[in-house]
Coordinates of C-alpha atoms and ligand atoms in Angstrom, one line a residue:
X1222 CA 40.2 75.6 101.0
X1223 CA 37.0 74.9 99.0
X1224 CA 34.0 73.4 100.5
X1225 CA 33.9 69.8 99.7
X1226 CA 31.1 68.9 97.3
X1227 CA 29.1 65.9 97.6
X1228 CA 29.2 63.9 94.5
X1229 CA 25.9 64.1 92.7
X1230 CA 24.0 60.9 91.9
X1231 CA 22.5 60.0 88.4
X1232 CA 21.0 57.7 86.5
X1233 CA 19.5 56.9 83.2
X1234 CA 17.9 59.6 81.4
X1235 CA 14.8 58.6 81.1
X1236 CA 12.9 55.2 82.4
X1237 CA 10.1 52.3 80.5
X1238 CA 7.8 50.0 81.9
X1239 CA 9.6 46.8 80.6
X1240 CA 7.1 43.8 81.9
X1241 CA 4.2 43.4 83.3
X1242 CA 2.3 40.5 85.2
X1243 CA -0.5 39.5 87.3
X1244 CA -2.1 37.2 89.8
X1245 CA -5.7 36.4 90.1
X1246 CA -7.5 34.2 92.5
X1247 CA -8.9 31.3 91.6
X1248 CA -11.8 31.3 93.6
X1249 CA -15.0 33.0 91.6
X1250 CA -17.4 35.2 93.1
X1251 CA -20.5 35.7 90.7
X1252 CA -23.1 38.4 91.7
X1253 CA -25.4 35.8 92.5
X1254 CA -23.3 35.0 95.5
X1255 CA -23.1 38.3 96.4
X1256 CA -26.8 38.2 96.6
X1257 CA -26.7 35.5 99.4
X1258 CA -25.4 38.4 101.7
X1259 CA -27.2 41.8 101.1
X1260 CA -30.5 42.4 99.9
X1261 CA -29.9 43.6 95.9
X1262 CA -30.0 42.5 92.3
X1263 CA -27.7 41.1 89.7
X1264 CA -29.2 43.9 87.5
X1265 CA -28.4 46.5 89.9
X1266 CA -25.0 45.6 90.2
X1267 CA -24.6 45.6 87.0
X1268 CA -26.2 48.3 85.7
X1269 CA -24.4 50.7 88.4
X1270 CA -20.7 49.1 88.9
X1271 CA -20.2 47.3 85.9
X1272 CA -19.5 44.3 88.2
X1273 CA -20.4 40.6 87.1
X1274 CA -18.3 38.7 89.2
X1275 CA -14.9 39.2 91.4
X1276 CA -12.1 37.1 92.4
X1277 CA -11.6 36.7 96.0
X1278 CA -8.0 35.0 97.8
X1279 CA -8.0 31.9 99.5
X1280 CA -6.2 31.4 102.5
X1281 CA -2.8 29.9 100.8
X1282 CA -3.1 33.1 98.0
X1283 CA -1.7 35.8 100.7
X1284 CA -0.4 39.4 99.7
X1285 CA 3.2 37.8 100.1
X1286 CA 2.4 35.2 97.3
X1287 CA 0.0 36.5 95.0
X1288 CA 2.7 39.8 94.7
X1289 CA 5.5 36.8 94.4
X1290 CA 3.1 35.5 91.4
X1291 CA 2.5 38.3 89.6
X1292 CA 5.9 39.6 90.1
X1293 CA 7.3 36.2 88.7
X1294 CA 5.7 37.2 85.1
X1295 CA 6.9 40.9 85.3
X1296 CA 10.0 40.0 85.6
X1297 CA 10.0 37.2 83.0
X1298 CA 8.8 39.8 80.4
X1299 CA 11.2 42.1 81.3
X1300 CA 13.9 39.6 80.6
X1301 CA 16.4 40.6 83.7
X1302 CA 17.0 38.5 86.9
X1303 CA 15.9 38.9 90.0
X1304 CA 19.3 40.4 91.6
X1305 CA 19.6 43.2 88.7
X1306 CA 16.2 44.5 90.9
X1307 CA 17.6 47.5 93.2
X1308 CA 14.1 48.1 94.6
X1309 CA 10.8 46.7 95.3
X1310 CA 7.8 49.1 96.2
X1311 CA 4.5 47.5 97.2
X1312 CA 1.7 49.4 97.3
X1313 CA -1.2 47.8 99.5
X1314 CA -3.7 49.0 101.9
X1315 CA -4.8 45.1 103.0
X1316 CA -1.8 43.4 104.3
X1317 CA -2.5 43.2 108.2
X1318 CA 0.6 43.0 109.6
X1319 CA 1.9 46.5 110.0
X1320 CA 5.4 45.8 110.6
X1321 CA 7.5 44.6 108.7
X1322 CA 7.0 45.8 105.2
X1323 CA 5.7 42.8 103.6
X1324 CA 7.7 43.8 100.9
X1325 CA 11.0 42.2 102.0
X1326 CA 9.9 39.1 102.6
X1327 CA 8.6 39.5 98.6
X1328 CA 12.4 40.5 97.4
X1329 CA 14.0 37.8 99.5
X1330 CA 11.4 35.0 98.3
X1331 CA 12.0 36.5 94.8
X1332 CA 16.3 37.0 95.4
X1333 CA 15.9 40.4 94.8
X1334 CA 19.0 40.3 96.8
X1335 CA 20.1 43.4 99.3
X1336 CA 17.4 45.3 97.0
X1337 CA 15.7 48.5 99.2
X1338 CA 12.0 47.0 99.8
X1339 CA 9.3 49.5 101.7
X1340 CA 5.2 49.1 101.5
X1341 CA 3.3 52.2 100.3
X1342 CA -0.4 53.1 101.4
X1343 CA -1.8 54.8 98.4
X1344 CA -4.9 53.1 98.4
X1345 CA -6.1 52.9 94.4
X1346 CA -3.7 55.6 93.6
X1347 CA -0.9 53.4 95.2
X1348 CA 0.1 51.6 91.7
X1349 CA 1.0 55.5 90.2
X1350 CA 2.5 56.5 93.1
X1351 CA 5.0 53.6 93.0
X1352 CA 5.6 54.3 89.4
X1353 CA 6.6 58.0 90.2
X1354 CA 8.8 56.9 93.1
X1355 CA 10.7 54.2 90.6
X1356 CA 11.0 56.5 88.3
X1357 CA 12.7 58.9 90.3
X1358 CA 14.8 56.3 92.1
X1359 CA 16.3 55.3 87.7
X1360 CA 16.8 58.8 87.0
X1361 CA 18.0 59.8 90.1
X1362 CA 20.6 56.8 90.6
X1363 CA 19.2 54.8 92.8
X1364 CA 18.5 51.8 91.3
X1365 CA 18.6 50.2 87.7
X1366 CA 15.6 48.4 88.0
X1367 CA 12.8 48.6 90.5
X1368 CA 9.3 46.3 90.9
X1369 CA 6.2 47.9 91.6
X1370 CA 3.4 45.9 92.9
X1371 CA -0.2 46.4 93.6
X1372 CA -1.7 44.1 95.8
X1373 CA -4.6 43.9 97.7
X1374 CA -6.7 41.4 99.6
X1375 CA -10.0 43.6 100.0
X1376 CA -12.1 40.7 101.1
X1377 CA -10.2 40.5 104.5
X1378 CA -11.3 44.2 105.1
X1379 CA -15.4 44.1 103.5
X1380 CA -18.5 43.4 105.7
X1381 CA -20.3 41.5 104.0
X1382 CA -23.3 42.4 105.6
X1383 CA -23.2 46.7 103.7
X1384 CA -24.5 46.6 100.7
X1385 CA -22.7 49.6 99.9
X1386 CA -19.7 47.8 99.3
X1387 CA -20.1 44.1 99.5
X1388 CA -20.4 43.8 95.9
X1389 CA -17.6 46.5 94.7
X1390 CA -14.0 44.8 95.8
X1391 CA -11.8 41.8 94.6
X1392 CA -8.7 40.1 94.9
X1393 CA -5.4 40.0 93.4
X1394 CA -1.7 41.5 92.6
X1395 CA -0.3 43.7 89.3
X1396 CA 3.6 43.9 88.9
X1397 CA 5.6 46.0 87.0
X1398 CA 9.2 46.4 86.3
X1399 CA 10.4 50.0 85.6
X1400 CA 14.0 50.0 84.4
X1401 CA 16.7 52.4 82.2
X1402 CA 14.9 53.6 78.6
X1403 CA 16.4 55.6 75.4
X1404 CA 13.8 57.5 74.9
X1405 CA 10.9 58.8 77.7
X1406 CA 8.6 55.8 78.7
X1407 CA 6.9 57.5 82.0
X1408 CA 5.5 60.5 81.4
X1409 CA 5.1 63.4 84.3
X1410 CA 3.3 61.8 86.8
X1411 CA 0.0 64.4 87.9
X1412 CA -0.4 63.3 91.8
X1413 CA -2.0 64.7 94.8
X1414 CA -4.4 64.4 97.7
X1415 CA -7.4 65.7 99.2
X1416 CA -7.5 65.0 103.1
X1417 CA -10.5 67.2 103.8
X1418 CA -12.6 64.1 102.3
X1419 CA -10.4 61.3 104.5
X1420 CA -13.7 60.2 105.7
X1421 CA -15.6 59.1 102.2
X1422 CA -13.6 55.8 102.0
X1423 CA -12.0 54.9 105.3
X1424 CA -11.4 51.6 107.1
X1425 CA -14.7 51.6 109.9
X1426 CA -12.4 51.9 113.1
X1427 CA -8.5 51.1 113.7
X1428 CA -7.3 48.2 114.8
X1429 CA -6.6 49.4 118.6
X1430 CA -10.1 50.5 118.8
X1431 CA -11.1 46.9 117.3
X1432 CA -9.1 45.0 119.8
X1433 CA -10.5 47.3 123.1
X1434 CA -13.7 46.1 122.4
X1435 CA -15.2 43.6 125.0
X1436 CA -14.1 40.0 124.3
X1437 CA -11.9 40.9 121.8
X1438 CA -8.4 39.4 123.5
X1439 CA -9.2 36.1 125.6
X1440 CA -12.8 36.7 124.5
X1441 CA -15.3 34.5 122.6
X1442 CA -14.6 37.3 120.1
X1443 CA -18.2 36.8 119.2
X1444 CA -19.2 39.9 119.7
X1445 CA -16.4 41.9 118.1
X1446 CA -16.8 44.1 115.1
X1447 CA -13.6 43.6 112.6
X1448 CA -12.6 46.4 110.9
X1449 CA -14.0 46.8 107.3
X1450 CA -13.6 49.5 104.3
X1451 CA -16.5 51.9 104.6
X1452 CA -17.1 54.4 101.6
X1453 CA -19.7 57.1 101.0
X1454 CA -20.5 56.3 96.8
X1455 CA -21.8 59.3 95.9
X1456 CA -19.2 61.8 97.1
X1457 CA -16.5 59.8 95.9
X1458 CA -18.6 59.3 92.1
X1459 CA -18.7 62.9 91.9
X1460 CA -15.4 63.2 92.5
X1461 CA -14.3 60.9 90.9
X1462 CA -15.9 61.9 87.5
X1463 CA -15.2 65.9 88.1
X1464 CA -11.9 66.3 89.4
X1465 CA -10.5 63.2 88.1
X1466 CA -10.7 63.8 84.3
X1467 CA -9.3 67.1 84.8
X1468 CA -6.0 65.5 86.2
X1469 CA -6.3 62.8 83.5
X1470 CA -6.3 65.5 80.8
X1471 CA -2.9 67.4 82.9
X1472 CA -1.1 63.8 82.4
X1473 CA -2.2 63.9 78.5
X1474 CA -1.0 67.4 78.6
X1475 CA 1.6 67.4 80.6
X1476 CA 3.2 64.1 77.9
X1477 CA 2.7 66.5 75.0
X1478 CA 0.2 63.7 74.3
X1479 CA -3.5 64.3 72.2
X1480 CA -6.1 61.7 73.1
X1481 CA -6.3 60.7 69.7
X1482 CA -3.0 59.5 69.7
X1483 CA -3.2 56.7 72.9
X1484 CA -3.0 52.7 71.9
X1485 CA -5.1 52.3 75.7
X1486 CA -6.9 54.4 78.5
X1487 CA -6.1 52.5 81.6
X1488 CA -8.0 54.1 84.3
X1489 CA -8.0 52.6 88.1
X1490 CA -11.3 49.8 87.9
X1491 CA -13.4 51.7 90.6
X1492 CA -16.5 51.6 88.4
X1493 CA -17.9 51.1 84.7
X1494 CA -20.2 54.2 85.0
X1495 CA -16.6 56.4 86.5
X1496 CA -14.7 55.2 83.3
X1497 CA -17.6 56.1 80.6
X1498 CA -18.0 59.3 82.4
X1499 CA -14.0 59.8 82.1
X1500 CA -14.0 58.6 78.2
X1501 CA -16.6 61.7 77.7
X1502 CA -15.2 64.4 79.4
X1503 CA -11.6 63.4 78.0
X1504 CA -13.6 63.3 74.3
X1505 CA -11.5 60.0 73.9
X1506 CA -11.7 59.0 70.1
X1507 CA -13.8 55.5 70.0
X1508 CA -11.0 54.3 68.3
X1509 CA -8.8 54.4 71.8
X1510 CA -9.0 50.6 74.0
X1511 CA -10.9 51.6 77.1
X1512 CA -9.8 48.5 80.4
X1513 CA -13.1 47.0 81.6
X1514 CA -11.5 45.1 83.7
X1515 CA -13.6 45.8 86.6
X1516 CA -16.3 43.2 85.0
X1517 CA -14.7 40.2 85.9
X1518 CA -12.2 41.5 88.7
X1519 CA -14.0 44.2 90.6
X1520 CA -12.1 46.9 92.1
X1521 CA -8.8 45.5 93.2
X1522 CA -7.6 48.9 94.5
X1523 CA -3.7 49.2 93.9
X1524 CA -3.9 46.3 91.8
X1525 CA -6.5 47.4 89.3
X1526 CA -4.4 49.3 86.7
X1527 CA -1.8 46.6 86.2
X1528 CA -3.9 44.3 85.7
X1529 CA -6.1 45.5 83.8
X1530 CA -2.7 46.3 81.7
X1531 CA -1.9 42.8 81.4
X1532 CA -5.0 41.9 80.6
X1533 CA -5.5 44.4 77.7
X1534 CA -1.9 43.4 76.0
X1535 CA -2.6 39.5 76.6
X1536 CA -5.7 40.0 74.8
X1537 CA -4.1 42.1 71.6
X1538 CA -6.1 45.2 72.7
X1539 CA -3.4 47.0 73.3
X1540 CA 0.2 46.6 71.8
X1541 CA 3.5 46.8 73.4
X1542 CA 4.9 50.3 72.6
X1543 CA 1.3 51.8 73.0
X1544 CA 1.0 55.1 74.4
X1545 CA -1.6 54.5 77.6
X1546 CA -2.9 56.8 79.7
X1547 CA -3.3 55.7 83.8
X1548 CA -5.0 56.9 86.4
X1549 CA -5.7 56.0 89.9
X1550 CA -7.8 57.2 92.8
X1551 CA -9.3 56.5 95.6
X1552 CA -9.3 56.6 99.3
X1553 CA -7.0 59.4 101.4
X1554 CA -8.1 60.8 99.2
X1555 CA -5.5 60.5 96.4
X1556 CA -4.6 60.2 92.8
X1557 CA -2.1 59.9 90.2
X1558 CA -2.4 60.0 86.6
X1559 CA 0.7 59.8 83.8
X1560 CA 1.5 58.4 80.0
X1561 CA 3.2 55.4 80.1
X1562 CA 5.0 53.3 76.9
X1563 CA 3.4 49.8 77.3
X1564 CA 5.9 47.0 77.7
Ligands
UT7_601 O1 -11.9 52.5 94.5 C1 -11.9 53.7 95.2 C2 -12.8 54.7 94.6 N1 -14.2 54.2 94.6 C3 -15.1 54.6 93.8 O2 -14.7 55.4 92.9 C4 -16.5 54.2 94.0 C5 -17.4 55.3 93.7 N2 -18.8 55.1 94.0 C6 -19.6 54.2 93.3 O3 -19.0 53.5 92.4 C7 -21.1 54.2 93.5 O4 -21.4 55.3 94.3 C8 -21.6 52.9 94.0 C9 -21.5 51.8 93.0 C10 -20.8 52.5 95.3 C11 -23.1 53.0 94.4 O5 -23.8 53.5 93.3 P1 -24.8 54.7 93.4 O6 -25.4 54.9 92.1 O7 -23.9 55.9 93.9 O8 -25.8 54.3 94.5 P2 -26.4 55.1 95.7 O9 -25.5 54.8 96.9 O10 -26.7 56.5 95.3 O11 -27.8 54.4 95.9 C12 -28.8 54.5 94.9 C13 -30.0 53.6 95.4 C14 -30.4 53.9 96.8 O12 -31.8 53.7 96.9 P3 -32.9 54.9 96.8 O13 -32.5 55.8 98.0 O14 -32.6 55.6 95.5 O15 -34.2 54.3 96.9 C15 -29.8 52.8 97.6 O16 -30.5 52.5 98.8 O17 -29.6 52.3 95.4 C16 -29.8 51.7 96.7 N3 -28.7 50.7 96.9 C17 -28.7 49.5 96.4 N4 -29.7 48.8 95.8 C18 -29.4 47.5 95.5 C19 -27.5 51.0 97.5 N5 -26.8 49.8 97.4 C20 -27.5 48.9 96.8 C21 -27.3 47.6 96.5 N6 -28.2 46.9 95.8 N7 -26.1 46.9 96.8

């Protein structure tokens, strides 16, 4: 008698990005408010991030409703219903409650149905990974249609009181539906990580740590230090401008893809000074959209590359069908770069 064979799952040949949406705070933060908390300038914000002002959540605008936002739009572009989702990934290193995922409760308030829904810790890479994961779960059979959000509430995890990095992070959630294409719309994604340097952007202590501290439970609390994101600039800016456009040029290579011909360079919003570095070492035509997001929206992490996508094709910079290249990184450390058809 022959070995029974399991019967081998597939799905669509190839997968598109086919809406995209975003959620921004409403809440302002200009540099000058920055300035009320560490001891810098406007100018040298500027000058070294690229930074003018960030968004920051209020308390109703939680990862559970700014992802439910920004997801609203995604779908709406992509034209499909909510139940036609088999997946929702959510990609955040700032929503506090460990367990559960927050990402079921954001496929039940969206009726996403029975739909698979897990969180992801990628940090800025997180919006690629997810990407690569829904990509895999179309082609593989799996699901038809997955979401992918990056969301991220930075201000609940920055001391205000470092000047290292009071001024980098925002607010906010980018969505994205992946779903069944004709021809390839998600190029091979080039992803990794580097846990020698786990330390260069790291949140200060864990939460157990935190919470042993004296006062901490039944306390005044007073006297308890909250966790926050600490990062070592320089390491990470070196890295970040070597090693990164080398894995931005694999993606390019790896899609069969020349600079010359991208509609948009998308690169994760860590810093204005990172993405003019990238542009040279990549000898990116002038002629290609560069996102500069990070000028009014700081470094949202996992939610940077989406949307700084939305913004670039609500503007006219880029055009749907675009070829764009993405690339995240950022804490772990991690990254993840690919070519992607823009919805
Ligand atoms: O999203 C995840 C990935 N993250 C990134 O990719 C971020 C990568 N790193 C960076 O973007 C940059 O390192 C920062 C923007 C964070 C800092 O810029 P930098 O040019 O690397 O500054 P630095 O830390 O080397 O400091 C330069 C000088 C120092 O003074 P001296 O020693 O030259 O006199 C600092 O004390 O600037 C001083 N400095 C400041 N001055 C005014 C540091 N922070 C501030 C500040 N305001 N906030």
């Amino acid at each position: 008698m022959s070995k029974p064979q399991i019967r081998p799952a597939s799905g669509a040949q190839y997968s598109r990005i086919h809406g995209v949406g975003g959620y921004r705070p409403v809440r302002v933060i200009p540099n000058a408010e920055v300035l009320e908390w560490i001891d810098s300038s406007d100018e040298w914000i500027r000058t070294r991030s690229g930074i003018e002002q960030r968004r920051w959540a209020g308390p109703e605008e939680s990862v559970s409703e700014m992802s439910v936002q920004a997801a609203g739009k995604a779908i709406a572009q992509a034209g499909i219903a909510p139940e036609q989702i088999g997946g929702v990934i959510v990609a955040t290193v700032s929503h506090l409650k460990q367990t559960p995922a927050i990402a079921t409760e954001i496929a039940e308030r969206l009726g996403c149905g029975t739909a698979p829904a897990f969180d992801i810790s990628a940090a800025c890479a997180g919006f690629g990974y997810g990407l690569g994961l829904a990509d895999g779960m179309i082609r593989g059979g799996n699901a038809e249609y997955v979401l992918v959000i990056g969301v991220e509430r930075l201000s609940d995890l920055t001391d205000k009181s470092d000047r290292s990095t009071a001024f980098i992070f925002g607010d906010g959630a980018g969505a994205a539906i992946v779903g069944p294409s004709d021809s390839p719309g998600i190029g091979k994604l080039i992803w990794g990580s580097d846990g020698s340097q786990k330390d260069v952007i790291s949140q200060t202590q864990a939460w157990d740590t935190a919470f042993a501290q004296p006062g901490a439970i039944n306390g005044t609390g007073d006297e308890v230090k909250w966790p926050a994101l600490r990062m070592e600039g320089q390491p990470v800016f070196r890295w970040a401008v070597w090693e990164m456009a080398k894995v931005a040029q694999q993606a390019l290579d790896a899609a069969g893809i020349t600079a010359d011909q991208l509609g948009a360079f998308i690169p994760h919003q860590a810093n204005m000074r990172i993405t003019d570095a990238m542009i040279k070492a990549l000898k990116l035509p002038a002629s290609v959209p560069v996102a500069r997001d990070i000028a009014e929206t700081g470094n949202t992490s996992a939610a940077s590359i989406p949307l700084a996508m939305e913004r670039m094709l609500e503007s006219g910079e880029a055009r749907s069908g675009d070829l764009a290249l993405i690339i995240g990184f950022g804490a772990g450390l991690v990254y993840a770069a690919t070519v992607v058809t823009l919805p």
